[in-house]
Coordinates of C-alpha atoms in Angstrom, one line a residue:
M126 CA 116.6 105.4 133.2
R127 CA 114.0 106.0 136.0
P128 CA 114.4 103.8 139.2
R129 CA 112.2 101.0 139.8
L130 CA 110.1 101.5 142.9
S131 CA 108.8 98.5 144.8
F132 CA 105.2 98.1 145.1
R133 CA 105.3 98.5 149.0
L134 CA 107.1 102.0 148.6
K135 CA 104.4 102.8 145.9
L136 CA 101.7 102.0 148.3
F137 CA 103.3 104.0 151.0
V138 CA 103.7 107.0 148.7
L139 CA 100.1 106.7 147.6
A140 CA 98.9 106.6 151.3
A141 CA 101.1 109.4 152.3
S142 CA 99.9 111.5 149.7
A143 CA 96.4 110.8 150.5
M144 CA 96.9 111.6 154.1
L145 CA 98.8 114.7 153.3
A146 CA 96.2 115.9 150.9
L147 CA 93.5 115.4 153.4
T148 CA 95.5 117.2 156.1
G149 CA 96.1 120.1 154.0
A150 CA 92.4 120.3 153.0
L151 CA 91.2 120.1 156.6
T152 CA 93.7 122.8 157.5
F153 CA 92.9 124.9 154.6
L154 CA 89.2 124.6 155.5
Q155 CA 89.6 125.3 159.2
D156 CA 91.6 128.3 158.5
R157 CA 89.3 129.8 155.9
L158 CA 86.3 129.2 158.6
V159 CA 88.3 130.8 161.5
V160 CA 89.6 133.8 159.4
Q161 CA 86.1 134.5 158.0
A162 CA 84.7 134.3 161.5
L163 CA 87.3 136.7 162.7
D164 CA 86.7 139.1 159.6
R165 CA 82.9 139.1 160.6
Q166 CA 83.9 139.9 164.3
L167 CA 86.2 142.6 163.0
A168 CA 83.4 144.2 161.0
A169 CA 81.1 143.9 164.0
S170 CA 83.3 146.0 166.1
A171 CA 83.6 148.4 163.6
A172 CA 79.7 149.0 163.3
A173 CA 79.7 149.3 167.0
F174 CA 82.3 152.2 166.9
K175 CA 80.4 154.2 164.1
P176 CA 77.7 155.8 166.3
I177 CA 80.0 156.4 169.1
L178 CA 82.2 158.2 166.9
D179 CA 79.5 160.2 165.3
A180 CA 78.3 161.3 168.6
A181 CA 81.5 162.4 170.0
L182 CA 82.7 164.4 166.9
S183 CA 79.7 166.0 165.6
A184 CA 79.5 168.6 168.2
A185 CA 83.1 169.4 167.9
M186 CA 82.8 169.5 164.1
I187 CA 80.0 172.3 164.4
E188 CA 81.9 174.3 166.8
R189 CA 85.3 173.7 164.7
D190 CA 86.9 172.6 167.9
Y191 CA 89.6 170.9 166.4
A192 CA 91.7 170.6 169.6
T193 CA 89.0 168.3 171.1
I194 CA 88.8 166.4 167.9
R195 CA 92.7 165.8 167.9
A196 CA 92.4 164.8 171.7
V197 CA 89.7 162.3 171.0
M198 CA 91.6 160.9 168.0
H199 CA 94.9 160.7 170.0
E200 CA 93.2 159.1 173.1
S201 CA 91.5 156.6 170.6
V202 CA 94.6 155.4 168.9
A203 CA 96.8 155.4 172.0
G204 CA 94.3 153.5 173.8
G205 CA 94.6 150.7 171.2
S206 CA 91.0 151.0 170.1
F207 CA 92.1 152.0 166.4
T208 CA 95.3 151.8 164.6
H209 CA 94.9 155.1 163.0
M210 CA 92.2 157.8 162.4
V211 CA 91.9 160.4 159.8
L212 CA 89.2 163.5 159.8
A213 CA 88.1 164.9 156.5
D214 CA 85.5 167.7 156.0
A215 CA 82.6 167.7 153.7
R216 CA 85.0 168.5 150.7
D217 CA 87.0 165.5 151.6
Q218 CA 89.7 167.7 152.7
V219 CA 91.9 166.3 155.6
I220 CA 91.6 168.2 158.9
A221 CA 93.4 165.9 161.1
T222 CA 95.3 162.6 161.3
E223 CA 96.7 160.1 164.0
G224 CA 98.7 157.3 163.3
W225 CA 98.7 157.9 159.6
S226 CA 100.9 159.9 157.4
L227 CA 99.4 161.2 154.1
S228 CA 102.8 161.7 152.6
I229 CA 104.1 157.9 153.5
D230 CA 100.9 155.9 153.8
G231 CA 99.1 157.8 151.1
P232 CA 95.3 158.8 150.8
V233 CA 92.9 157.0 152.9
Q234 CA 90.3 154.6 151.2
P235 CA 87.9 152.3 152.8
G236 CA 88.9 148.7 152.7
L237 CA 91.9 146.4 153.2
V238 CA 95.1 148.3 153.3
R239 CA 98.6 146.6 153.6
M240 CA 101.2 148.8 155.3
A241 CA 104.9 149.3 154.5
D242 CA 105.9 146.8 157.4
G243 CA 103.5 144.2 155.9
E244 CA 100.7 144.9 158.7
E245 CA 97.1 144.5 157.2
R246 CA 94.4 146.9 158.3
M247 CA 90.7 147.1 157.6
V248 CA 89.8 150.8 156.9
F249 CA 86.1 151.8 157.8
A250 CA 84.4 155.3 157.0
V251 CA 82.0 157.1 159.2
P252 CA 80.1 160.0 158.1
I253 CA 79.5 162.8 160.6
T254 CA 76.1 164.4 160.2
I255 CA 73.8 166.6 162.3
A256 CA 70.1 167.0 161.3
G257 CA 70.7 165.2 158.0
Q258 CA 73.4 167.6 157.0
E259 CA 77.0 166.0 156.4
L260 CA 79.8 167.8 158.0
G261 CA 82.7 165.5 157.3
C262 CA 84.0 162.0 157.5
I263 CA 86.1 160.1 160.0
Y264 CA 88.3 157.1 158.7
F265 CA 89.6 154.7 161.2
G266 CA 91.5 151.5 161.0
L267 CA 91.5 148.2 162.7
S268 CA 94.5 145.8 162.7
R269 CA 94.2 142.3 161.3
R270 CA 97.3 141.1 163.1
P271 CA 95.1 139.0 165.4
L272 CA 93.6 137.2 162.3
Q273 CA 97.1 136.7 160.8
A274 CA 98.3 135.2 164.2
V275 CA 95.4 132.9 164.1
H276 CA 96.3 132.0 160.4
D277 CA 99.9 131.4 161.0
Q278 CA 98.9 129.0 164.2
L279 CA 96.4 127.1 162.0
L280 CA 99.2 126.5 159.3
A281 CA 101.7 125.4 162.0
G282 CA 99.1 123.0 163.3
G283 CA 98.2 121.6 160.1
L284 CA 102.0 120.9 159.4
I285 CA 102.6 119.3 162.7
A286 CA 99.7 117.2 162.2
G287 CA 100.9 116.2 158.6
I288 CA 104.3 115.3 160.1
A289 CA 102.8 113.3 162.7
A290 CA 100.4 111.6 160.5
L291 CA 103.5 110.4 158.4
A292 CA 105.3 109.1 161.6
L293 CA 102.2 107.1 162.5
M294 CA 101.8 105.9 158.9
V295 CA 105.3 104.3 158.7
P296 CA 104.5 101.3 161.0
V297 CA 101.0 101.1 160.2
V298 CA 101.7 100.6 156.4
G299 CA 104.6 98.4 157.3
I300 CA 102.4 96.0 159.2
G301 CA 99.7 96.3 156.7
T302 CA 101.8 95.5 153.7
R303 CA 103.3 92.5 155.3
L304 CA 99.8 91.1 155.7
L305 CA 98.5 92.1 152.3
F306 CA 101.6 90.9 150.4
R307 CA 101.5 87.5 152.0
P308 CA 99.3 86.0 149.1
L309 CA 101.2 88.0 146.6
R310 CA 104.4 86.3 147.7
R311 CA 102.7 83.0 147.3
L312 CA 101.6 84.0 143.7
E313 CA 105.1 85.0 143.0
A314 CA 106.5 81.7 144.1
A315 CA 103.9 80.0 142.1
A316 CA 104.9 82.1 138.9
I317 CA 108.7 81.1 139.6
T318 CA 107.8 77.4 139.8
L319 CA 105.6 77.9 136.6
R320 CA 108.4 79.4 134.7
G321 CA 110.6 76.4 135.6
G322 CA 108.3 74.0 133.8
R323 CA 106.3 72.8 136.5
Y324 CA 102.4 73.2 136.3
D325 CA 101.2 71.3 139.3
I326 CA 100.5 74.4 141.5
A327 CA 98.9 74.0 144.9
L328 CA 97.3 77.5 145.4
Q329 CA 94.5 77.7 147.9
P330 CA 92.8 81.2 148.1
Q331 CA 92.1 82.8 151.3
G332 CA 89.0 85.0 151.5
D333 CA 86.9 86.3 148.9
D334 CA 88.7 89.6 147.9
E335 CA 90.4 90.6 144.7
V336 CA 93.7 88.7 145.6
A337 CA 91.8 85.6 146.4
R338 CA 90.1 85.9 142.9
L339 CA 93.5 86.6 141.3
T340 CA 94.9 83.4 142.9
I341 CA 91.9 81.3 141.5
A342 CA 92.5 82.7 138.0
F343 CA 96.4 82.1 138.3
R344 CA 95.6 78.5 139.3
D345 CA 93.1 78.0 136.5
M346 CA 95.6 79.4 134.1
A347 CA 98.3 77.1 135.1
E348 CA 96.2 74.2 134.7
A349 CA 94.9 75.3 131.2
M350 CA 98.7 75.7 130.2
R351 CA 99.4 72.3 131.3
D352 CA 96.4 70.9 129.5
R353 CA 97.4 72.9 126.2
L354 CA 101.1 71.9 126.4
H355 CA 99.8 68.3 126.8
A356 CA 97.6 68.7 123.8
L357 CA 100.4 70.4 121.8
A358 CA 102.9 67.6 122.4
T359 CA 100.2 65.0 121.4
S360 CA 99.4 67.3 118.2
E361 CA 103.2 67.6 117.5
A362 CA 103.7 63.8 117.6
A363 CA 100.7 63.3 115.2
Q364 CA 102.1 66.0 112.9
R365 CA 105.4 64.4 112.8
G366 CA 103.7 61.1 112.0
L367 CA 101.5 62.9 109.2
L368 CA 104.7 64.6 107.9
G369 CA 106.3 61.3 107.6
D370 CA 103.4 59.9 105.7
A371 CA 103.2 63.0 103.5
R372 CA 106.8 62.5 102.6
L373 CA 106.3 58.9 101.6
R374 CA 103.1 59.9 99.5
E375 CA 105.2 62.8 97.9
V376 CA 107.9 60.2 96.8
E377 CA 105.1 58.0 95.7
L378 CA 103.3 60.9 93.8
R379 CA 106.8 62.0 92.1
D380 CA 107.3 58.3 91.0
A381 CA 103.7 58.2 89.6
K382 CA 104.2 61.7 87.9
E383 CA 107.4 60.5 86.2
K384 CA 105.8 57.2 85.2
A385 CA 102.8 59.2 83.8
E386 CA 105.0 61.6 82.0
V387 CA 107.0 58.7 80.5
A388 CA 103.6 57.0 79.6
T389 CA 102.3 60.2 78.0
R390 CA 105.5 60.7 75.9
A391 CA 105.3 57.1 74.8
K392 CA 101.6 57.5 74.0
S393 CA 102.5 60.7 71.9
D394 CA 105.5 59.0 70.2
F395 CA 103.1 55.9 69.4
L396 CA 100.5 58.2 68.1
A397 CA 102.9 60.1 65.9
N398 CA 104.4 56.9 64.5
M399 CA 101.0 55.2 64.1
S400 CA 99.8 58.7 62.3
H401 CA 102.8 58.3 59.9
E402 CA 102.3 54.7 59.4
L403 CA 98.5 55.0 58.8
R404 CA 98.9 57.7 56.3
T405 CA 100.9 55.7 54.0
P406 CA 98.3 53.1 53.0
L407 CA 95.5 55.7 53.4
N408 CA 97.0 57.8 50.7
G409 CA 97.2 54.7 48.6
V410 CA 93.5 54.1 49.3
L411 CA 92.7 57.8 48.3
G412 CA 94.8 57.7 45.3
M413 CA 92.9 54.6 44.0
A414 CA 89.7 55.9 45.0
Q415 CA 90.3 59.1 43.0
V416 CA 91.4 57.0 39.7
L417 CA 88.2 55.0 40.1
E418 CA 86.3 58.3 40.4
A419 CA 88.0 59.4 37.0
S420 CA 86.9 56.2 35.5
P421 CA 83.7 55.6 33.6
L422 CA 81.4 54.1 36.3
N423 CA 77.7 53.9 36.7
E424 CA 75.7 55.9 39.2
A425 CA 75.7 53.2 41.9
D426 CA 79.6 52.7 41.7
R427 CA 80.3 56.5 41.7
Q428 CA 78.2 57.1 44.8
A429 CA 80.3 54.3 46.4
V430 CA 83.5 55.7 45.2
A431 CA 82.3 59.2 46.5
I432 CA 81.6 57.8 49.9
I433 CA 85.1 56.1 49.9
L434 CA 86.8 59.4 49.1
D435 CA 84.7 61.4 51.9
S436 CA 85.6 58.9 54.5
G437 CA 89.1 58.6 53.6
R438 CA 89.6 62.5 53.5
H439 CA 87.8 62.6 57.0
L440 CA 90.0 59.8 58.3
L441 CA 93.1 61.6 56.8
R442 CA 92.1 64.9 58.5
L443 CA 91.6 63.0 61.9
I444 CA 95.4 61.3 61.5
N445 CA 96.7 64.6 60.7
D446 CA 95.0 66.3 63.9
I447 CA 96.2 63.5 66.1
L448 CA 99.9 63.9 64.8
E449 CA 99.6 67.6 65.0
L450 CA 98.5 67.5 68.6
S451 CA 101.3 64.8 69.5
Q452 CA 103.9 67.1 68.1
L453 CA 102.6 70.1 70.2
E454 CA 102.5 68.1 73.4
T455 CA 106.0 66.6 72.9
A456 CA 107.3 70.1 72.1
G457 CA 108.3 68.8 68.7
M458 CA 106.9 71.7 66.6
I459 CA 109.2 74.7 66.0
L460 CA 107.9 78.1 64.8
R461 CA 109.7 79.4 61.6
P462 CA 108.4 83.2 61.3
V463 CA 109.0 84.9 58.0
P464 CA 108.0 88.0 56.4
V465 CA 104.5 87.4 55.2
A466 CA 102.0 89.8 53.5
T467 CA 99.3 90.6 55.9
A468 CA 96.4 90.4 53.5
A469 CA 97.7 87.0 52.0
L470 CA 98.1 85.9 55.6
L471 CA 94.3 86.3 56.3
T472 CA 92.7 85.9 52.9
D473 CA 94.6 82.7 51.5
P474 CA 93.5 80.3 54.2
L475 CA 90.0 81.5 54.4
A476 CA 89.1 81.1 50.9
P477 CA 88.3 77.6 51.1
C478 CA 85.9 78.5 53.9
A479 CA 84.3 81.3 52.1
R480 CA 83.6 78.7 49.2
A481 CA 82.1 76.3 51.7
A482 CA 79.9 79.1 53.1
A483 CA 78.7 79.9 49.7
E484 CA 77.8 76.5 49.0
K485 CA 75.7 76.3 52.2
G486 CA 74.1 79.7 51.2
L487 CA 75.5 81.7 54.1
G488 CA 76.8 85.2 54.0
W489 CA 80.5 85.8 54.2
T490 CA 82.5 89.0 54.9
L491 CA 86.1 89.7 55.6
S492 CA 86.8 93.1 57.0
L493 CA 90.6 94.3 57.3
A494 CA 91.4 97.3 59.2
P495 CA 93.1 100.1 57.2
D496 CA 95.7 100.4 59.8
L497 CA 97.0 96.9 59.1
P498 CA 100.8 96.6 58.4
R499 CA 101.6 95.7 55.2
T500 CA 104.0 92.8 56.2
V501 CA 104.5 91.0 59.5
L502 CA 106.9 88.3 60.8
V503 CA 104.8 85.1 61.5
D504 CA 104.7 81.4 60.8
K505 CA 102.1 81.5 58.2
A506 CA 101.3 77.8 58.2
R507 CA 100.4 78.1 61.8
V508 CA 98.4 81.0 61.4
A509 CA 96.5 79.4 58.6
Q510 CA 95.8 76.3 60.7
V511 CA 94.3 78.4 63.3
L512 CA 92.1 80.4 61.1
T513 CA 91.0 77.5 59.1
N514 CA 89.9 75.7 62.4
L515 CA 88.0 78.8 63.7
A516 CA 86.3 79.7 60.3
G517 CA 85.8 75.8 59.4
N518 CA 83.9 75.5 62.8
A519 CA 81.9 78.6 62.0
V520 CA 80.8 77.3 58.7
K521 CA 80.0 74.0 60.1
F522 CA 77.7 74.8 62.8
T523 CA 76.0 77.7 60.9
E524 CA 72.8 76.8 59.2
T525 CA 71.4 80.3 58.5
G526 CA 72.8 83.8 58.5
G527 CA 76.6 84.1 57.8
I528 CA 80.0 84.7 59.1
V529 CA 82.0 87.9 59.7
V530 CA 85.7 87.8 60.0
T531 CA 87.5 91.0 61.2
A532 CA 91.1 92.0 61.7
T533 CA 92.4 94.8 63.6
W534 CA 95.9 95.8 64.7
Q535 CA 97.2 97.6 68.0
A536 CA 100.6 99.1 67.4
G537 CA 103.2 98.6 70.0
A538 CA 106.9 98.9 70.6
G539 CA 108.8 97.0 67.5
G540 CA 105.4 95.5 66.3
G541 CA 101.9 95.1 67.8
R542 CA 99.0 92.7 68.3
L543 CA 96.9 91.2 65.5
R544 CA 93.3 90.6 66.6
I545 CA 91.2 88.2 64.6
E546 CA 87.5 87.9 65.3
V547 CA 85.4 85.2 63.7
R548 CA 81.7 85.8 64.3
D549 CA 78.9 83.2 63.2
T550 CA 75.0 83.2 63.6
G551 CA 75.2 79.5 64.3
V552 CA 73.8 77.2 67.0
G553 CA 75.9 78.8 69.9
I554 CA 77.5 77.1 72.8
P555 CA 75.7 76.4 76.2
R556 CA 77.5 78.2 79.2
E557 CA 77.8 74.8 81.0
A558 CA 80.1 73.5 78.1
W559 CA 82.5 76.4 78.1
P560 CA 85.1 75.2 80.5
A561 CA 85.8 72.1 78.4
L562 CA 85.7 73.7 75.2
F563 CA 89.5 73.8 74.4
Q564 CA 90.1 70.3 75.7
R565 CA 91.0 67.4 73.5
F566 CA 88.3 65.1 72.0
T567 CA 85.5 67.5 73.3
Q568 CA 82.6 69.1 71.6
A569 CA 80.0 71.7 73.3
D570 CA 77.1 68.9 72.4
G571 CA 77.7 65.2 71.9
S572 CA 75.1 65.3 69.3
S573 CA 77.3 67.6 67.3
I574 CA 79.6 64.8 66.4
R575 CA 76.7 62.8 64.9
R576 CA 75.2 65.9 63.4
F577 CA 78.2 67.8 62.0
G578 CA 81.0 65.4 62.3
G579 CA 84.6 66.2 63.6
S580 CA 86.9 64.7 66.5
G581 CA 87.0 67.6 68.9
L582 CA 90.7 68.3 68.3
G583 CA 90.5 71.4 66.4
L584 CA 90.2 73.9 69.2
A585 CA 92.7 72.1 71.3
I586 CA 95.1 72.5 68.5
C587 CA 94.4 76.1 68.2
R588 CA 95.0 76.5 71.8
H589 CA 98.2 74.8 71.6
L590 CA 99.3 76.8 68.6
V591 CA 98.4 80.2 70.0
G592 CA 100.1 79.5 73.1
L593 CA 103.4 78.5 71.1
M594 CA 103.1 82.0 69.5
A595 CA 102.8 83.7 73.0
G596 CA 99.1 84.9 72.1
E597 CA 95.6 84.6 73.4
V598 CA 92.4 82.8 72.2
G599 CA 88.9 83.2 73.7
F600 CA 85.3 83.3 72.7
D601 CA 81.9 84.5 73.7
S602 CA 78.7 82.7 72.8
E603 CA 74.9 82.6 73.4
V604 CA 72.8 79.7 72.4
G605 CA 70.6 80.2 69.3
R606 CA 72.4 83.5 68.6
G607 CA 75.8 82.4 67.5
S608 CA 79.3 82.6 68.7
C609 CA 82.5 84.9 68.5
F610 CA 85.9 83.2 68.5
W611 CA 88.8 85.8 68.7
V612 CA 92.6 85.3 68.6
E613 CA 95.4 88.0 69.6
L614 CA 98.8 87.4 68.4
P615 CA 101.9 89.5 69.2
L616 CA 103.7 89.9 65.9
A617 CA 107.1 91.6 65.0
L618 CA 107.4 93.7 61.9
P619 CA 110.1 93.3 59.3
A620 CA 112.9 96.1 59.5
R621 CA 111.3 98.0 56.3
A622 CA 107.5 97.1 56.9
T623 CA 104.9 99.8 56.3
S624 CA 101.2 100.0 56.9
G625 CA 98.7 99.6 54.3
L626 CA 97.7 103.3 54.6
D627 CA 101.4 104.1 53.9
R628 CA 101.3 102.2 50.8
L629 CA 98.3 103.7 49.4
E630 CA 99.5 107.1 50.0
R631 CA 102.8 106.3 48.2
T632 CA 100.6 104.8 45.3
A633 CA 98.7 108.1 45.1
L634 CA 101.7 110.2 44.9

């Protein structure tokens, strides 16, 4: 884990780093400038020596007076004017050397040379010519020891200046941090007070610097926290009151729900009982009306008896629908699936609807998919009730055109889904009436009751029955172009059920 440094120490380290960086930069810049100046001075000295050497050695080179040449070179090196001298002829063959060993120091080349002892020398070349003819070349070296000495002195001075700056910075930073940290300590004490739960903090900013603005922001934050905590406490008290009221309302709603359920069950029981009670005398009325219809009557009496029969049958259907709906709502209906021939399941309940469509002059088409299974497990009476309601409505609300009933099968694991569609060319259903279509005592248009009759219970019963069979029911409609009601029922297959196509293949064999 890294040690945690105090802010004062961090500030000191930052200031010391900046001071050392500045001292180092100034020392480096001064060193470069001084060394460059000395290098230029050394080059100027070499340029001054070049004509002198050319004049002193040219005559001796013509006369091949090598003794004079060596004497001049020895005196020049011994006198300290040069560190070494090397004379070469026009073919660059060394004639004489002074202060330079070809075997140790190597061949002579102009430029900076570092000797074995670490000394740096600048080697210059002076061609020796007479009347434009080159006789040879003299190489002489000048030592850079004075430059190195100045360089070392500058580095030592920079190091001493850095140490002195650090020594002087310690008390300066200590005094400065005391003055700078005084408002920060006040902020620290205020934060400790705030952490203890006291929000009445008296902080007065001093000056107009960043610390003063931070003090103002901290004070405003403390005041805002105080106001928000007060508002939060007030809100919590109000919420506790609302929660208590909500609990009371929840108890009241639960009681009201239980009472409503009891009332609903009582209503359903009443409707069921009343339906049973009403059917008994109504059956007697219908029976006597049928006896009268079979008796010899005049035309007026026969029409009256026909009206009685139609009204009685309509009332009986209404009573049966109410009884059916009450049984469904009270969960008093139990499905009894048995093996049923698929073709009979569809054709038997639709036969009366087909006759009614023919009587109205409507077309009737029943299309069964060839892959329908031969037998399915289903409650035939409930499926017949759904089909009768949907097909009966299609016939009732269609004046021209016809009705098309299609049945398809989607196979699945252990059974499949039977989809039945009843499509008509009737009046259609307005879109605004769709949400309430499967509700009780509801029809798409109130005038339909007067025009076509009906109680509005048929689709509600269909929805309950299909839901009881774990299926789905839906529709699509367009005003003036007709409607399409569909039902999907998940059905199981008997143990030895086969499809209609299998049966046809076996018959052909």
